[in-house]
Amino acid sequence: MKIAFIGLGNMGGPMAANLVKAGHEVTGFDMAPVSIDGVTMATSGAEAARGQDVVITMLPNGQILRAVANEIIPAMDKGTAFVDCSTVDVESARAVAKQAADAGLLPVDAPVSGGVGGASGGTLTFMAGGSADAFAKAEPLFDIMGQKAVHCGESGAGQAAKICNNMILGITMIGTCEAFALADKLGLDRQKMFDVVSTSSGYSWSMNAYCPAPGVGPQSPADNGYQPGFAAELMLKDLRLSQQAAAGADADTPLGQAATALYEQFVENEDGRGMDFSAMLPRFEKRSRG
């Protein structure tokens, strides 16, 4: 296929590289000067999008997505799939999808889970919203860039799934870190704590696959000084999106609200920016109940 890839940062760059390796013809554009083997760079988003079978975007937020959509949609041929892999607010995803559909395009909102490692290794999970036809056109590319793609429903459903998933992740990571900090103060060995919880009802991805305690469980950012696999500020972004969505849907999410406030404090007023989101553990270690 002829593919445009707009937004070639830490996630988009490796994803585009995997499409090239699979034999696709990829034209790229990014506001920063980037170079990726096999990707032909365009001088604008519109130039990249012109004459392609699929246009993929990976952008920082909904405002930028809307601006890029305004630029590229008029340049795209009818029947082109417009696959947005950014994590943005549901309202922006649905607005851009409607704009694209009205122009005769096939929009898919398809945010990802798996981080930079998943982008490089081609093991991402895609949560997709859009029509069956749009999903069918994008699915072969999801198979190259990831290990799983779930068609979650109509436009906006992909973003809804990502936001709900990451709200759970933020809440469970805080709970896991609180429990380790409490275990420390109760004199319970961290390895013993892991051995019990990882095989008991406290089991979670945060504990079992991404343990926030160094030297316990599988390798995780905790074993690398909390250098980010998933940065705390990105978790804060996703939690804020969850609360924006909850307000719009009149949903009561007290734990989501509390997790958002804790990550906000950690990132904006403490030393969390640039740290992995699991660095909540050393934060709780240093604090007393007061």
CSV table of C-alpha atoms in Angstrom, one decimal:
chain,number,residue,atom,x,y,z
A,1,MET,CA,0.0,0.0,0.0
A,2,LYS,CA,0.9,3.7,-0.4
A,3,ILE,CA,0.8,5.1,3.2
A,4,ALA,CA,1.4,8.5,4.6
A,5,PHE,CA,2.5,8.7,8.3
A,6,ILE,CA,2.2,12.1,10.0
A,7,GLY,CA,3.8,12.4,13.4
A,8,LEU,CA,7.1,10.5,13.5
A,9,GLY,CA,8.1,10.8,17.2
A,10,ASN,CA,8.9,8.2,19.7
A,11,MET,CA,5.9,6.1,18.8
A,12,GLY,CA,5.2,7.1,15.2
A,13,GLY,CA,8.8,6.7,14.0
A,14,PRO,CA,9.2,3.0,14.9
A,15,MET,CA,5.6,2.2,13.6
A,16,ALA,CA,6.4,3.8,10.2
A,17,ALA,CA,9.7,1.9,10.1
A,18,ASN,CA,7.8,-1.4,10.6
A,19,LEU,CA,5.5,-0.6,7.7
A,20,VAL,CA,8.6,0.0,5.5
A,21,LYS,CA,10.1,-3.3,6.6
A,22,ALA,CA,6.9,-5.1,5.6
A,23,GLY,CA,7.3,-3.7,2.0
A,24,HIS,CA,4.9,-0.7,2.0
A,25,GLU,CA,5.7,2.6,0.4
A,26,VAL,CA,5.7,5.2,3.2
A,27,THR,CA,5.7,9.0,2.9
A,28,GLY,CA,6.3,10.8,6.2
A,29,PHE,CA,5.9,14.2,7.7
A,30,ASP,CA,6.8,15.7,11.1
A,31,MET,CA,7.3,19.2,12.4
A,32,ALA,CA,10.7,18.2,13.7
A,33,PRO,CA,13.5,17.2,11.3
A,34,VAL,CA,13.5,13.4,11.4
A,35,SER,CA,15.0,10.7,9.2
A,36,ILE,CA,13.8,7.1,9.0
A,37,ASP,CA,15.3,4.6,6.7
A,38,GLY,CA,13.0,3.9,3.8
A,39,VAL,CA,10.5,6.7,4.6
A,40,THR,CA,10.3,9.5,2.0
A,41,MET,CA,9.8,12.8,3.8
A,42,ALA,CA,7.3,15.4,2.6
A,43,THR,CA,7.4,19.1,3.2
A,44,SER,CA,3.9,19.3,4.6
A,45,GLY,CA,1.1,17.1,5.9
A,46,ALA,CA,-1.0,17.8,2.9
A,47,GLU,CA,1.8,16.8,0.5
A,48,ALA,CA,2.3,13.6,2.5
A,49,ALA,CA,-1.4,12.8,2.4
A,50,ARG,CA,-2.0,13.3,-1.3
A,51,GLY,CA,-2.6,10.2,-3.4
A,52,GLN,CA,-2.2,7.7,-0.6
A,53,ASP,CA,-4.3,4.5,0.2
A,54,VAL,CA,-4.0,5.1,3.9
A,55,VAL,CA,-3.0,8.1,6.0
A,56,ILE,CA,-1.9,7.4,9.6
A,57,THR,CA,-1.5,10.1,12.3
A,58,MET,CA,0.2,9.9,15.7
A,59,LEU,CA,-0.2,13.3,17.3
A,60,PRO,CA,0.1,14.7,20.9
A,61,ASN,CA,-3.5,15.9,21.5
A,62,GLY,CA,-6.9,16.6,20.2
A,63,GLN,CA,-6.2,20.3,19.3
A,64,ILE,CA,-3.3,19.3,17.1
A,65,LEU,CA,-5.3,16.4,15.5
A,66,ARG,CA,-8.1,18.9,14.6
A,67,ALA,CA,-5.6,21.3,13.0
A,68,VAL,CA,-3.8,18.5,11.0
A,69,ALA,CA,-7.2,17.1,9.9
A,70,ASN,CA,-8.2,20.5,8.6
A,71,GLU,CA,-5.0,20.5,6.5
A,72,ILE,CA,-4.9,17.0,5.2
A,73,ILE,CA,-8.5,16.0,4.6
A,74,PRO,CA,-9.0,18.3,1.6
A,75,ALA,CA,-5.8,16.7,0.1
A,76,MET,CA,-6.9,13.1,0.5
A,77,ASP,CA,-8.7,11.0,-2.2
A,78,LYS,CA,-12.2,9.7,-1.6
A,79,GLY,CA,-12.0,6.1,-0.2
A,80,THR,CA,-8.7,6.7,1.6
A,81,ALA,CA,-8.5,5.4,5.2
A,82,PHE,CA,-7.7,8.0,7.7
A,83,VAL,CA,-6.3,6.1,10.7
A,84,ASP,CA,-5.6,8.2,13.8
A,85,CYS,CA,-3.4,6.4,16.4
A,86,SER,CA,-3.1,9.4,18.7
A,87,THR,CA,-4.6,9.3,22.2
A,88,VAL,CA,-7.0,12.2,22.3
A,89,ASP,CA,-10.4,13.2,23.8
A,90,VAL,CA,-13.4,11.3,22.5
A,91,GLU,CA,-15.1,14.6,21.3
A,92,SER,CA,-12.1,15.4,19.1
A,93,ALA,CA,-11.9,11.9,17.7
A,94,ARG,CA,-15.6,11.9,16.8
A,95,ALA,CA,-15.5,15.4,15.3
A,96,VAL,CA,-12.5,14.5,13.1
A,97,ALA,CA,-14.2,11.2,12.1
A,98,LYS,CA,-17.3,13.1,11.0
A,99,GLN,CA,-15.3,15.6,9.1
A,100,ALA,CA,-13.4,12.8,7.3
A,101,ALA,CA,-16.6,10.7,6.6
A,102,ASP,CA,-18.3,13.8,5.2
A,103,ALA,CA,-15.3,14.1,2.8
A,104,GLY,CA,-15.8,10.5,1.6
A,105,LEU,CA,-12.9,9.1,3.6
A,106,LEU,CA,-12.8,6.0,5.9
A,107,PRO,CA,-12.0,7.2,9.4
A,108,VAL,CA,-10.6,5.0,12.1
A,109,ASP,CA,-9.7,6.2,15.6
A,110,ALA,CA,-7.1,3.6,16.8
A,111,PRO,CA,-5.1,4.6,19.9
A,112,VAL,CA,-2.5,2.1,21.0
A,113,SER,CA,-1.3,0.3,24.1
A,114,GLY,CA,2.3,-1.0,24.5
A,115,GLY,CA,4.5,2.0,24.6
A,116,VAL,CA,7.7,2.7,22.8
A,117,GLY,CA,8.9,-0.9,23.2
A,118,GLY,CA,5.7,-2.2,21.6
A,119,ALA,CA,6.0,0.3,18.7
A,120,SER,CA,9.6,-0.8,18.0
A,121,GLY,CA,8.8,-4.5,18.4
A,122,GLY,CA,5.6,-4.4,16.4
A,123,THR,CA,3.6,-5.7,19.5
A,124,LEU,CA,1.2,-2.9,20.0
A,125,THR,CA,-2.5,-3.4,20.8
A,126,PHE,CA,-4.9,-1.2,18.7
A,127,MET,CA,-8.3,-0.2,20.0
A,128,ALA,CA,-10.2,0.9,16.9
A,129,GLY,CA,-13.4,2.8,16.4
A,130,GLY,CA,-15.1,3.3,13.0
A,131,SER,CA,-17.1,1.5,10.3
A,132,ALA,CA,-16.5,-2.2,9.4
A,133,ASP,CA,-15.2,-1.1,6.0
A,134,ALA,CA,-12.7,1.4,7.5
A,135,PHE,CA,-11.5,-1.2,10.0
A,136,ALA,CA,-11.1,-3.8,7.3
A,137,LYS,CA,-8.9,-1.5,5.2
A,138,ALA,CA,-6.7,-0.6,8.2
A,139,GLU,CA,-6.5,-4.1,9.8
A,140,PRO,CA,-3.6,-5.5,7.6
A,141,LEU,CA,-1.5,-2.5,8.8
A,142,PHE,CA,-2.4,-3.2,12.5
A,143,ASP,CA,-1.2,-6.7,12.0
A,144,ILE,CA,2.2,-5.3,11.0
A,145,MET,CA,2.5,-2.7,13.7
A,146,GLY,CA,1.0,-4.7,16.5
A,147,GLN,CA,0.0,-8.1,17.8
A,148,LYS,CA,-3.7,-7.4,18.4
A,149,ALA,CA,-6.4,-5.1,17.0
A,150,VAL,CA,-9.9,-4.9,18.5
A,151,HIS,CA,-12.8,-3.3,16.6
A,152,CYS,CA,-14.5,-1.6,19.6
A,153,GLY,CA,-17.4,0.0,17.7
A,154,GLU,CA,-18.3,3.2,15.9
A,155,SER,CA,-16.1,6.3,15.8
A,156,GLY,CA,-14.8,7.3,19.2
A,157,ALA,CA,-15.1,3.8,20.6
A,158,GLY,CA,-11.3,3.3,20.3
A,159,GLN,CA,-10.6,6.3,22.3
A,160,ALA,CA,-13.2,5.4,24.9
A,161,ALA,CA,-11.6,1.9,25.3
A,162,LYS,CA,-8.1,3.4,25.7
A,163,ILE,CA,-9.2,6.0,28.2
A,164,CYS,CA,-11.1,3.4,30.3
A,165,ASN,CA,-8.1,1.0,30.2
A,166,ASN,CA,-5.6,3.6,31.3
A,167,MET,CA,-7.8,4.9,34.1
A,168,ILE,CA,-7.8,1.3,35.5
A,169,LEU,CA,-4.0,1.3,35.0
A,170,GLY,CA,-3.4,4.5,36.8
A,171,ILE,CA,-5.7,3.5,39.7
A,172,THR,CA,-4.1,0.0,40.1
A,173,MET,CA,-0.5,1.3,39.9
A,174,ILE,CA,-1.3,3.8,42.8
A,175,GLY,CA,-2.8,0.9,44.8
A,176,THR,CA,0.2,-1.3,44.1
A,177,CYS,CA,2.6,1.4,45.2
A,178,GLU,CA,0.6,2.2,48.3
A,179,ALA,CA,0.6,-1.5,49.3
A,180,PHE,CA,4.4,-1.9,48.9
A,181,ALA,CA,4.9,1.3,51.0
A,182,LEU,CA,2.6,-0.1,53.7
A,183,ALA,CA,4.3,-3.5,53.5
A,184,ASP,CA,7.7,-1.8,54.1
A,185,LYS,CA,6.3,0.0,57.2
A,186,LEU,CA,4.8,-3.3,58.5
A,187,GLY,CA,8.2,-5.0,58.1
A,188,LEU,CA,7.0,-7.3,55.3
A,189,ASP,CA,9.7,-8.3,52.8
A,190,ARG,CA,9.0,-7.0,49.3
A,191,GLN,CA,9.7,-10.3,47.6
A,192,LYS,CA,7.4,-12.2,50.0
A,193,MET,CA,4.7,-9.5,49.4
A,194,PHE,CA,5.1,-10.1,45.6
A,195,ASP,CA,5.0,-13.9,46.0
A,196,VAL,CA,1.7,-13.7,47.8
A,197,VAL,CA,-0.1,-10.9,45.9
A,198,SER,CA,1.0,-12.0,42.4
A,199,THR,CA,-0.7,-15.3,42.9
A,200,SER,CA,-3.7,-14.1,45.0
A,201,SER,CA,-6.7,-11.8,44.6
A,202,GLY,CA,-4.4,-8.7,44.5
A,203,TYR,CA,-3.1,-9.9,41.1
A,204,SER,CA,-2.9,-7.1,38.5
A,205,TRP,CA,-0.8,-6.1,35.5
A,206,SER,CA,0.8,-3.4,37.6
A,207,MET,CA,2.0,-6.0,40.1
A,208,ASN,CA,2.7,-9.0,37.9
A,209,ALA,CA,4.1,-7.5,34.7
A,210,TYR,CA,5.3,-4.1,35.7
A,211,CYS,CA,6.2,-4.3,39.4
A,212,PRO,CA,7.1,-0.9,40.8
A,213,ALA,CA,9.5,-2.4,43.3
A,214,PRO,CA,13.2,-2.8,42.1
A,215,GLY,CA,14.5,-6.3,42.0
A,216,VAL,CA,11.1,-7.9,42.4
A,217,GLY,CA,9.2,-9.6,39.6
A,218,PRO,CA,10.1,-9.3,35.9
A,219,GLN,CA,12.4,-6.5,34.6
A,220,SER,CA,10.6,-3.2,34.7
A,221,PRO,CA,11.5,0.5,34.7
A,222,ALA,CA,11.9,0.2,38.5
A,223,ASP,CA,15.1,-1.8,37.8
A,224,ASN,CA,16.4,1.1,35.7
A,225,GLY,CA,16.1,4.0,38.1
A,226,TYR,CA,12.4,4.6,37.0
A,227,GLN,CA,13.5,5.8,33.5
A,228,PRO,CA,10.2,5.9,31.7
A,229,GLY,CA,8.7,3.1,29.8
A,230,PHE,CA,5.4,5.0,30.2
A,231,ALA,CA,6.1,8.5,31.6
A,232,ALA,CA,4.1,9.9,34.6
A,233,GLU,CA,3.1,12.9,32.5
A,234,LEU,CA,1.6,10.7,29.9
A,235,MET,CA,-0.4,8.8,32.5
A,236,LEU,CA,-1.5,12.2,33.8
A,237,LYS,CA,-2.6,13.2,30.2
A,238,ASP,CA,-4.7,10.0,29.9
A,239,LEU,CA,-6.2,10.3,33.4
A,240,ARG,CA,-7.3,13.9,32.6
A,241,LEU,CA,-8.9,12.6,29.4
A,242,SER,CA,-10.7,10.0,31.5
A,243,GLN,CA,-12.1,12.8,33.7
A,244,GLN,CA,-13.0,15.0,30.8
A,245,ALA,CA,-14.9,12.0,29.3
A,246,ALA,CA,-16.5,11.2,32.7
A,247,ALA,CA,-17.7,14.8,33.0
A,248,GLY,CA,-19.2,14.8,29.5
A,249,ALA,CA,-21.0,11.4,30.2
A,250,ASP,CA,-22.1,12.3,33.7
A,251,ALA,CA,-20.2,9.3,35.1
A,252,ASP,CA,-19.2,9.0,38.7
A,253,THR,CA,-15.5,8.1,38.8
A,254,PRO,CA,-14.1,8.9,42.3
A,255,LEU,CA,-11.0,6.7,42.1
A,256,GLY,CA,-10.3,8.0,38.6
A,257,GLN,CA,-10.6,11.5,40.0
A,258,ALA,CA,-8.3,10.7,43.0
A,259,ALA,CA,-5.7,9.1,40.7
A,260,THR,CA,-5.7,12.2,38.5
A,261,ALA,CA,-5.2,14.5,41.4
A,262,LEU,CA,-2.3,12.3,42.7
A,263,TYR,CA,-0.5,12.2,39.4
A,264,GLU,CA,-1.1,15.9,39.0
A,265,GLN,CA,0.6,16.5,42.3
A,266,PHE,CA,3.5,14.1,41.4
A,267,VAL,CA,4.1,15.5,38.0
A,268,GLU,CA,3.5,19.2,38.5
A,269,ASN,CA,4.6,19.8,42.1
A,270,GLU,CA,7.0,17.0,42.9
A,271,ASP,CA,9.8,15.2,40.9
A,272,GLY,CA,7.6,13.0,38.8
A,273,ARG,CA,8.1,14.7,35.4
A,274,GLY,CA,10.4,12.6,33.3
A,275,MET,CA,10.0,9.5,35.6
A,276,ASP,CA,8.1,6.4,34.9
A,277,PHE,CA,4.5,6.3,36.2
A,278,SER,CA,5.5,3.5,38.6
A,279,ALA,CA,7.9,6.0,40.4
A,280,MET,CA,4.9,6.6,42.6
A,281,LEU,CA,6.4,3.9,44.9
A,282,PRO,CA,9.5,6.0,46.0
A,283,ARG,CA,7.1,8.9,46.4
A,284,PHE,CA,4.9,7.0,48.9
A,285,GLU,CA,8.0,5.5,50.6
A,286,LYS,CA,9.0,9.1,51.6
A,287,ARG,CA,5.7,10.1,52.9
A,288,SER,CA,3.9,9.7,56.3
A,289,ARG,CA,0.2,9.5,56.9
A,290,GLY,CA,-0.2,13.1,57.8
